[in-house]
Each structure stands twice: as C-alpha cells, then as structure tokens.
mmCIF file of C-alpha atoms in Angstrom:
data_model
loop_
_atom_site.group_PDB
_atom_site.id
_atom_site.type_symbol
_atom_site.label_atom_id
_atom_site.label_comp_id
_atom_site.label_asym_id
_atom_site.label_seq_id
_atom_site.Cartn_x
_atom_site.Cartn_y
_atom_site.Cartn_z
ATOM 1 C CA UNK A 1 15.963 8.875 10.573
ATOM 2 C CA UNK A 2 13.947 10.201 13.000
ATOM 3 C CA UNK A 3 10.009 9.299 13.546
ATOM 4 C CA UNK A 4 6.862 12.149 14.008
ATOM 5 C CA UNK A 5 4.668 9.888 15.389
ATOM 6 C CA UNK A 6 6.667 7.335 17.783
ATOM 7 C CA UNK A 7 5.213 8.516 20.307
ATOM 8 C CA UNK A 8 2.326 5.527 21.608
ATOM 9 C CA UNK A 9 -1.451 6.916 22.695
ATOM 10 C CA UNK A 10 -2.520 5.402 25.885
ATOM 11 C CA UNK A 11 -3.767 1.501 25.895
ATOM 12 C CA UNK A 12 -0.823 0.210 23.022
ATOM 13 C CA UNK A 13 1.113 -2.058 25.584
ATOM 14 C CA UNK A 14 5.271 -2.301 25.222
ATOM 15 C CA UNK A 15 6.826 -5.980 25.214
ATOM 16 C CA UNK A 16 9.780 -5.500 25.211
ATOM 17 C CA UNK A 17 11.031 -8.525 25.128
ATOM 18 C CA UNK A 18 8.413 -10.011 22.730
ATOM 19 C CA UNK A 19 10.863 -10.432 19.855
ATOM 20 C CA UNK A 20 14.086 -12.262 20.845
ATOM 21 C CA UNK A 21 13.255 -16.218 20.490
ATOM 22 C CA UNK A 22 12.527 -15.579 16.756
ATOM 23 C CA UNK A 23 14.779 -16.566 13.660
ATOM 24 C CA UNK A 24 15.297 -14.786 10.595
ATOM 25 C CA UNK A 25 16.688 -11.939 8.774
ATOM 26 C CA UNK A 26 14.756 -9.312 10.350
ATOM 27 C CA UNK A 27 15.354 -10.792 13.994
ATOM 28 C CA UNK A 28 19.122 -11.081 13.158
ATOM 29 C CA UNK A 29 19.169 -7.126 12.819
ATOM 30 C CA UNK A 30 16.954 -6.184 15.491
ATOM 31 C CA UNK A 31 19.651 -8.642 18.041
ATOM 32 C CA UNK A 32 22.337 -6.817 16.506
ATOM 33 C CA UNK A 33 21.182 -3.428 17.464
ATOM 34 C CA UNK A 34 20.521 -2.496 14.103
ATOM 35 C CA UNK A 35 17.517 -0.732 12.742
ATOM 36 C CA UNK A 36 14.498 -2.309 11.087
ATOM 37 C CA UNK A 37 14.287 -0.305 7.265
ATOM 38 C CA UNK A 38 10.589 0.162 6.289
ATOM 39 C CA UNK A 39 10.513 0.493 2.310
ATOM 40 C CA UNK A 40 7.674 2.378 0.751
ATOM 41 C CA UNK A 41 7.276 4.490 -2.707
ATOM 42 C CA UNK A 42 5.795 8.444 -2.543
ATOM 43 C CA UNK A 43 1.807 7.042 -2.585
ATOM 44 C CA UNK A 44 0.140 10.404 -1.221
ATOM 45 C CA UNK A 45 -2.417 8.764 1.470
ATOM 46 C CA UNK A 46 -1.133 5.153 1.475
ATOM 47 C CA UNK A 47 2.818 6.127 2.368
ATOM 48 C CA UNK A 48 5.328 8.695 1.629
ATOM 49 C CA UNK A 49 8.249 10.672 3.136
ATOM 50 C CA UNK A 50 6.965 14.373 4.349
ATOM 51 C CA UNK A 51 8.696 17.234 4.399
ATOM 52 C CA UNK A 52 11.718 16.147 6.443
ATOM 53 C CA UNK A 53 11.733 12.973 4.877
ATOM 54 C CA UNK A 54 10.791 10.965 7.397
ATOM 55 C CA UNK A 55 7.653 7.752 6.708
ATOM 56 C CA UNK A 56 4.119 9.638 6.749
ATOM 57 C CA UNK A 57 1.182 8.025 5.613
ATOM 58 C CA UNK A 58 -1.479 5.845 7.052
ATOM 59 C CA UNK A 59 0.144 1.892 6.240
ATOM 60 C CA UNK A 60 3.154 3.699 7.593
ATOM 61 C CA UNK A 61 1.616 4.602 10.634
ATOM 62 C CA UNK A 62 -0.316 1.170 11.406
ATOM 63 C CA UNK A 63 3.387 -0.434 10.652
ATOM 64 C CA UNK A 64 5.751 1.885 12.987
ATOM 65 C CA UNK A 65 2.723 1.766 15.375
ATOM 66 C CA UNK A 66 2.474 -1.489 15.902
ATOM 67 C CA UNK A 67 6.283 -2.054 16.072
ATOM 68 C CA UNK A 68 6.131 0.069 18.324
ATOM 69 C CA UNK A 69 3.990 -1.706 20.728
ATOM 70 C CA UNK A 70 6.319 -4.704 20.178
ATOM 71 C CA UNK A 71 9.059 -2.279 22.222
ATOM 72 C CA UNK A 72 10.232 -2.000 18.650
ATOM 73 C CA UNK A 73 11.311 1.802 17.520
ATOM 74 C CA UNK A 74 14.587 1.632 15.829
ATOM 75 C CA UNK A 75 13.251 2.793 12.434
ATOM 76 C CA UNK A 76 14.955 3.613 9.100
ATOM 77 C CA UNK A 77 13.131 4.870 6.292
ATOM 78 C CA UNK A 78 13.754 4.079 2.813
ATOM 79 C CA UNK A 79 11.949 5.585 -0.202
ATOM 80 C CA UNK A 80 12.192 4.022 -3.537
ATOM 81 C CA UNK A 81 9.820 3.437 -6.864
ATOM 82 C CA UNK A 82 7.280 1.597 -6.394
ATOM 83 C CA UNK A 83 8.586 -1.022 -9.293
ATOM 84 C CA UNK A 84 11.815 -1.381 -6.494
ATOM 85 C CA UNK A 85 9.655 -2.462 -3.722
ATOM 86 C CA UNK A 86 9.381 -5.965 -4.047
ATOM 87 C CA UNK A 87 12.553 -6.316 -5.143
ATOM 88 C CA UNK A 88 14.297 -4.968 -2.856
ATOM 89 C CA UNK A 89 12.748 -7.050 0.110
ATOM 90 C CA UNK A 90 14.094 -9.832 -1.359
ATOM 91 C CA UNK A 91 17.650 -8.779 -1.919
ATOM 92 C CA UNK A 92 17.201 -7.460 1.766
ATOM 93 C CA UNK A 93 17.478 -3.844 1.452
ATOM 94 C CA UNK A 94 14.112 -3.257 3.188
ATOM 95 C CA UNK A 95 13.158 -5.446 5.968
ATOM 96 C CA UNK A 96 9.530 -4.850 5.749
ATOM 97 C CA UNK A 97 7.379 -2.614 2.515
ATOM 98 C CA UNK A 98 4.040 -0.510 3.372
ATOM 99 C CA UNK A 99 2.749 2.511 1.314
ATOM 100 C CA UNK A 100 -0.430 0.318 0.259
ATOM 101 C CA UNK A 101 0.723 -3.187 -1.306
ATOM 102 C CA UNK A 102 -2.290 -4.725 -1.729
ATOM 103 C CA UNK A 103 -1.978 -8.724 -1.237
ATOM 104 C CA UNK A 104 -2.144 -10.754 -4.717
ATOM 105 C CA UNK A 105 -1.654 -13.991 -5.761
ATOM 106 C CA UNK A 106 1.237 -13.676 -7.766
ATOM 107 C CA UNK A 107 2.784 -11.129 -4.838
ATOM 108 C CA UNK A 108 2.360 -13.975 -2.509
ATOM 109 C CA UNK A 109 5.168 -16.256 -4.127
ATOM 110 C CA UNK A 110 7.724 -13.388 -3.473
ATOM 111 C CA UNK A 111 5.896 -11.934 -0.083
ATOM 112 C CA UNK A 112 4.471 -12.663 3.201
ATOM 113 C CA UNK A 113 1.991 -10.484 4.451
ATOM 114 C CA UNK A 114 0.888 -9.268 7.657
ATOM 115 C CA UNK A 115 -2.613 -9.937 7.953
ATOM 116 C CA UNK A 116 -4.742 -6.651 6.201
ATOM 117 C CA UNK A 117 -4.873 -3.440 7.187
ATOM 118 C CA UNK A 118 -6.987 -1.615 4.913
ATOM 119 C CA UNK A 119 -9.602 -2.203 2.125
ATOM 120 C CA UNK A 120 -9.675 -0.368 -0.916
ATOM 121 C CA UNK A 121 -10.856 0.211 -4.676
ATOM 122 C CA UNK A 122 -9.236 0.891 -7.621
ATOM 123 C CA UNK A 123 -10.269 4.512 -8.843
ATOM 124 C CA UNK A 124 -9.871 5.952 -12.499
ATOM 125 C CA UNK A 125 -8.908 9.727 -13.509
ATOM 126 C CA UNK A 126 -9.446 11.344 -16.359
ATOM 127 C CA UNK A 127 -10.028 14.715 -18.159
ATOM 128 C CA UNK A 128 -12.389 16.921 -17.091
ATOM 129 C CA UNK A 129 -15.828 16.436 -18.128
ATOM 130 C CA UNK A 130 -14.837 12.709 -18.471
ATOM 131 C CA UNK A 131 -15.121 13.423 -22.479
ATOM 132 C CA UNK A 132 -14.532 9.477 -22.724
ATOM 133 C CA UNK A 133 -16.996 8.054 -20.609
ATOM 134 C CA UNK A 134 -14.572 5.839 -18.964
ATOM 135 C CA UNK A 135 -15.242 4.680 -15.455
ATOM 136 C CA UNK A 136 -14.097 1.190 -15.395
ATOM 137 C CA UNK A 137 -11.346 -1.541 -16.889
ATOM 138 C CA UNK A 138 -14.529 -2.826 -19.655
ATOM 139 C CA UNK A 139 -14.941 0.674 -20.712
ATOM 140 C CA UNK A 140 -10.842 0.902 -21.454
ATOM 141 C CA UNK A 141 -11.130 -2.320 -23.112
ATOM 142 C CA UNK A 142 -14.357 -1.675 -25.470
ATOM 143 C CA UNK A 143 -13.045 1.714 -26.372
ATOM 144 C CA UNK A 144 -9.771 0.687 -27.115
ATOM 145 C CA UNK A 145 -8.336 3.848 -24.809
ATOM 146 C CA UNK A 146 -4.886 4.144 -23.396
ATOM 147 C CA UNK A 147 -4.412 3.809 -19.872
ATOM 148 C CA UNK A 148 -1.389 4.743 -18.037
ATOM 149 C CA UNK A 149 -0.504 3.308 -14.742
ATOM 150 C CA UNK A 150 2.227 3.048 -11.981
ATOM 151 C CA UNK A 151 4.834 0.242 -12.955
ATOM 152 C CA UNK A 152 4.297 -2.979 -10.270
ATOM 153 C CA UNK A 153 0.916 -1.018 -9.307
ATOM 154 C CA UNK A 154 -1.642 -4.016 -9.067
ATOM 155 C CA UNK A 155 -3.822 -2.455 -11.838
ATOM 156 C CA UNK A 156 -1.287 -3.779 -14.667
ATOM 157 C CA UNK A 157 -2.444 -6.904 -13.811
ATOM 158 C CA UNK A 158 -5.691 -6.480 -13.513
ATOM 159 C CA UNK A 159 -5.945 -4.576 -16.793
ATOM 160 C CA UNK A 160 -4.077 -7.624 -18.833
ATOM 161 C CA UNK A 161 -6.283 -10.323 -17.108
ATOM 162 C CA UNK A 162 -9.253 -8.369 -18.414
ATOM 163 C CA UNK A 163 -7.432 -8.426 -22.015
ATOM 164 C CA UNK A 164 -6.649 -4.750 -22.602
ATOM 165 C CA UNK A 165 -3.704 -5.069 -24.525
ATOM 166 C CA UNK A 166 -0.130 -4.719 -23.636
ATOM 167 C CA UNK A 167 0.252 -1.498 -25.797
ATOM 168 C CA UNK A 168 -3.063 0.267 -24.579
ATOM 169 C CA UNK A 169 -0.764 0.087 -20.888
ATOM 170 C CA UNK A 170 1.364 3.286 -20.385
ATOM 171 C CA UNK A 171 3.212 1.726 -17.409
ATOM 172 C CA UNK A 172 5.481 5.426 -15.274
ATOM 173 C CA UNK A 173 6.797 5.044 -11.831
ATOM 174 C CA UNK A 174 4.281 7.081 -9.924
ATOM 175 C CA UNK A 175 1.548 9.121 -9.556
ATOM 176 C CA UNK A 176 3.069 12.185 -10.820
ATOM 177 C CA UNK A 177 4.247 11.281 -14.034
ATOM 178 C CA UNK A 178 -0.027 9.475 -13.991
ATOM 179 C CA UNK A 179 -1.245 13.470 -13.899
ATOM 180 C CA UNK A 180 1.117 13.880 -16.360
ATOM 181 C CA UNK A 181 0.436 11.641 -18.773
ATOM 182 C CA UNK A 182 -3.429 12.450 -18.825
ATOM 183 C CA UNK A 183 -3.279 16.784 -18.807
ATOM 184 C CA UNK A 184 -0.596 15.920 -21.795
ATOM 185 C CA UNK A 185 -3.561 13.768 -23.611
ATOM 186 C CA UNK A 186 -1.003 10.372 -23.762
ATOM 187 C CA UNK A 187 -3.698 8.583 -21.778
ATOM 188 C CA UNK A 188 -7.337 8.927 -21.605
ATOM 189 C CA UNK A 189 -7.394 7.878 -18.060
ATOM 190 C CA UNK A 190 -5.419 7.197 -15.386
ATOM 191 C CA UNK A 191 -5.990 4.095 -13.053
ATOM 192 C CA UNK A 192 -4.591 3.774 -9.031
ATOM 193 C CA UNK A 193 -5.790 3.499 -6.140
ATOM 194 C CA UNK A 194 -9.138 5.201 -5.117
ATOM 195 C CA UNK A 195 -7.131 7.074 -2.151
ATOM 196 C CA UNK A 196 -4.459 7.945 -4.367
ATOM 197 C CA UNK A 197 -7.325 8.945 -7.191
ATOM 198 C CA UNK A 198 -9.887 10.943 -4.637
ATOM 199 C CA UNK A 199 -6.042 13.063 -3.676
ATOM 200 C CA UNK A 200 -4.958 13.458 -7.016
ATOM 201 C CA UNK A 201 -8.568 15.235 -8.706
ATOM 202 C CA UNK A 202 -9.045 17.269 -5.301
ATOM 203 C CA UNK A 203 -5.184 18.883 -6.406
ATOM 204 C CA UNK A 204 -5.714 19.202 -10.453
ATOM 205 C CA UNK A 205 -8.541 21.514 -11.751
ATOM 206 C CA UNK A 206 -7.963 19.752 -15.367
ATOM 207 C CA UNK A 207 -8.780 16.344 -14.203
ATOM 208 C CA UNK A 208 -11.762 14.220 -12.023
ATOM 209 C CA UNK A 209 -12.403 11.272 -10.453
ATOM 210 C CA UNK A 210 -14.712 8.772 -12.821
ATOM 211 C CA UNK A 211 -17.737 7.456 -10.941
ATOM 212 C CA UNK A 212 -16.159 4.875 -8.550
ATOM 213 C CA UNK A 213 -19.462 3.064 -8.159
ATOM 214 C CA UNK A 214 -19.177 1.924 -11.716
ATOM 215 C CA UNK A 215 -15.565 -0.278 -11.027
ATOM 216 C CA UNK A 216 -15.767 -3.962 -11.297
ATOM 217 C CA UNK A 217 -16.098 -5.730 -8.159
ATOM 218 C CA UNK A 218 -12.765 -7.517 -8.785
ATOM 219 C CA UNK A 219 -11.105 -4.825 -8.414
ATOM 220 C CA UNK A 220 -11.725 -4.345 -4.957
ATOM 221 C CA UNK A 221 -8.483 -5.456 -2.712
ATOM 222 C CA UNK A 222 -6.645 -5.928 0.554
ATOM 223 C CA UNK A 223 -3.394 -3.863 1.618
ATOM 224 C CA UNK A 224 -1.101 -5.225 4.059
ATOM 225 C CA UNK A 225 2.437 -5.171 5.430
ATOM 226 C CA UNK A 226 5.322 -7.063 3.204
ATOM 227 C CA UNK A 227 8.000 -9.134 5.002
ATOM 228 C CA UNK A 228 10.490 -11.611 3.619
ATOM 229 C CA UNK A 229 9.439 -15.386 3.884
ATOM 230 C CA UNK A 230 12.411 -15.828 5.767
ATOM 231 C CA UNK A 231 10.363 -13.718 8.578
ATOM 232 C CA UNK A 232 7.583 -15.674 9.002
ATOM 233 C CA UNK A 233 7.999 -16.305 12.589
ATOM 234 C CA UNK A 234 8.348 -12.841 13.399
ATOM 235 C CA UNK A 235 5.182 -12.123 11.406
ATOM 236 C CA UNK A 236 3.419 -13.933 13.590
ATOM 237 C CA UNK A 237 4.324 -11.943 16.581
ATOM 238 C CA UNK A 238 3.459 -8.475 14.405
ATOM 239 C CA UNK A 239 0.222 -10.295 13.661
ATOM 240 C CA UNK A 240 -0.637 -10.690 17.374
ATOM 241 C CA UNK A 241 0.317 -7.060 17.843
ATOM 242 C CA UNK A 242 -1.215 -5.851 15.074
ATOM 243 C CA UNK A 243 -4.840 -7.914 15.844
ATOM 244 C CA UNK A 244 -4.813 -5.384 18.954
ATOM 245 C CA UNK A 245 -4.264 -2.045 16.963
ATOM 246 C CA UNK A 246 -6.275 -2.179 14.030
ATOM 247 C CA UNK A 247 -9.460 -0.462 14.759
ATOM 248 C CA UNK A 248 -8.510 1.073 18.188
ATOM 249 C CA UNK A 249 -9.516 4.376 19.086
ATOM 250 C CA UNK A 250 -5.678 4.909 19.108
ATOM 251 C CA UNK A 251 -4.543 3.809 15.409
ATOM 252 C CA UNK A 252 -7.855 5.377 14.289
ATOM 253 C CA UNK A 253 -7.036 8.766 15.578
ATOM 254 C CA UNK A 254 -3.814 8.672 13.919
ATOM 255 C CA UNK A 255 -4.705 7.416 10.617
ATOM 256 C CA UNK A 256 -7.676 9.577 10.352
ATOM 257 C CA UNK A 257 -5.551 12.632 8.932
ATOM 258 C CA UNK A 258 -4.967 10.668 5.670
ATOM 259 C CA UNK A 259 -8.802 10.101 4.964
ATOM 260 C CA UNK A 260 -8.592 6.724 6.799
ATOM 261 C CA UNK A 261 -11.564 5.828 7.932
ATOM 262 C CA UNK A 262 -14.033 2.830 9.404
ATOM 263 C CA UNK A 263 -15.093 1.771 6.089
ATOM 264 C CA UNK A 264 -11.407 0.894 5.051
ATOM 265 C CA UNK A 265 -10.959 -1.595 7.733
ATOM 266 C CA UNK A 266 -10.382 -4.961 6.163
ATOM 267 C CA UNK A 267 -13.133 -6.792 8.623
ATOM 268 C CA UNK A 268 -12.364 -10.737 9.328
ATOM 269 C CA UNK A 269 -10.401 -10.833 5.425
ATOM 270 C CA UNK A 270 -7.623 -12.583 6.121
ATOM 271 C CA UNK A 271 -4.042 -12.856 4.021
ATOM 272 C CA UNK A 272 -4.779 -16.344 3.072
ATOM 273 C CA UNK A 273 -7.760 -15.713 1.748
ATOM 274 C CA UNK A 274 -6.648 -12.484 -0.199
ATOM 275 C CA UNK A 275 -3.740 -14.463 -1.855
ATOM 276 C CA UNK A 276 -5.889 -17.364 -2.775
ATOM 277 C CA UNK A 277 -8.663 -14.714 -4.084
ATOM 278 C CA UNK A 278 -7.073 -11.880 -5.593
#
C-alpha cells in the first residue's frame, strides 16, 4: 500500500544502514525484504485509513516519519478494531500499532513503547444542552448514568478503577457506533479521547463536548508507538530517531492538519514513567 506522505521535509537525515545489527521479529522482516505492517483502528485525528485507504493521521505520521528517517519506507497498512490491536501485535500480524495507544500499566506487560509522542485528555460527549450535567468519570459514577465507550479504549479502565459499575459500561468498537449510542439515548455520555471528542461534536449538531476543564487529572495520558517485546533492540534505534523528530519544524508541519499542536507534545515524560504511573 502506497504512502501520501513518504516523502521527508528537509533536515530528517536517511541511515540507511541504521537497522541491520538488530535481532528480532521486526528486523527479521525488514532483512528479508519484507514490509514493516503498521496496525491502527479508524480514530479520526489519532490514526485512520483516508480515502484510498492508505495510514492518515497524526501517530501515523510521527511513526512512518520517523521510519522513514531510519532509510525505512517499506510500509503496509493494516486497519483493524481497536479491541484487535494489541492482540494482534502479539500474534505478529502487525509489527508495530499507532492510532493513539496511550501507554498503561497493564498495556505494558503485553507492549513496548516507543518513548511518547503526544499528550492528551480524556473528553466526554453528550446530548445537547448537556441535560445531565456530566463532565467527568465522578459525575457518571454519582448519577449512576450509562456510559458507552470503545472496547480496549483506556477509559474502560479508568471508569472501573473509579468504581462505575460493569453494567453502567456500554463497551462498541469505535467511535461511530459512540455517536450512536448517545443520539439513540442508550448512553448519557460518551467518553474517548479529547481529539477524538473535540472531532466528533464539531460533526453532530445533536451532541457537545462536556467542559474538558472539569476531567480528573488522572485521566490525563501519554500516547506512543507499540512494538513487540521481542523488538526491543530495534526500539531503541526508533527511539534515537524519533528523539530528533518530535517537535521539529518538520513533523510539526505535518501533524498540524490533524489539530496537532505544541501543547500535545509529551515534554521530558518518558515510557517508564507512564507505565509505572498510569
């Protein structure tokens, strides 16, 4: 499948030859010839096939990007649920998973991440009017509202380790079916990703975003790039690559068409710190 945005801005250098003392999965394939498959769901913003299917979205662009500045550009995409993501890695469908995984705790004993490349909320639709007065998890909770939610999405957990109960969870596999859900009135909100959120309300007359300010601070997290354990070594070297992009006038320009901007840079957070933290 072919790539929009291969193409490298000036200043991203090519090493070529940064990649072949590695072991692993991944660096098995790339010897071989064969292309590296970059798994993601259809997250609008975070990552998503466009119109002629090939991987759009900003933790799609950071990832072929910076590949790409490891002389790295034969790229497969693979679109699946979101639920499948995770999964698959492991059974080695996907080499590597984007479209906004943030970096948990429990995600870190299946995943190794890249070091962060973007910071971001958790945001909450709902009706119109907000007729509920929800705006955070403690306001689901105390009101004893149904939620519905992407299956795997992060906010699952978050909502159980709060204590809203497992059958006040409507778990779908995406976004769409999360619109659906709340104009139907199965769900009085709706709870993803503030990108995913902020895109949703600016498409849907009959629903808004909550006020954002309101979310707990907890619920603020970390997205990076998944790899297999197996690929640790070569995680390293994407790391070192990666350290060089993030931030650069060049990534910035790129990302900037899917609302990406300074304040979603991850700063000095590091992986470690977001799986022993979140």
């Amino acid at each position: 499948m072919k790539f929009t945005k291969m193409l490298l801005t000036a200043g991203i250098a090519i090493a070529t030859s940064a990649t072949t003392v590695f072991a692993g999965p991944l660096q098995d394939r790339i010897d071989a010839g064969e292309t590296i498959r970059v798994g993601f769901a259809n997250i609008p913003l975070w990552g998503y096939p466009n119109e002629n299917g090939d991987a759009d979205g900003f933790t799609n662009d950071i990832a072929i990007q910076t590949l790409a500045s490891m002389g790295l550009t034969n790229i497969e995409a693979v679109v699946t649920d979101w639920g499948g993501l995770i999964p698959g890695l492991k059974a080695e469908r996907f080499d590597l998973i984007t479209g906004g995984m943030y970096v948990l705790g429990s995600r870190c004993e299946n995943v190794t991440f890249s070091e962060p490349v973007a910071k971001s909320g958790d945001g909450i639709l709902v009706a119109a009017g907000n007729p509920e007065n929800i705006n955070n998890y403690t306001d689901v909770l105390e009101g004893s509202h149904i939620m519905v939610t992407g299956a795997g999405y992060n906010t699952v957990e978050a909502a159980k380790n709060l204590g809203i109960a497992d059958a006040n969870i409507m778990q779908v596999p995406g976004p769409t079916e999360m619109v659906a859900a709340l104009k139907a009135g199965r769900a009085a909100a709706a709870i993803l990703t503030d990108f995913e959120a902020q895109h949703l309300a600016a498409d849907h007359a009959e629903i808004e975003l909550a006020n954002s300010s309101q979310m707990e601070e907890w619920s603020k997290n970390y997205a990076a790039i998944g790899f297999r354990h197996e690929d640790k070594e070569f995680v390293e070297t994407f790391n070192a690559a990666l350290k060089d992009y993030m931030g650069s006038d060049e990534m910035m320009a790129v990302v900037g068409e899917h609302d990406y901007s300074e304040v979603h840079l991850p700063g000095d957070v590091t992986a470690e710190w977001a799986c022993a933290n979140r």
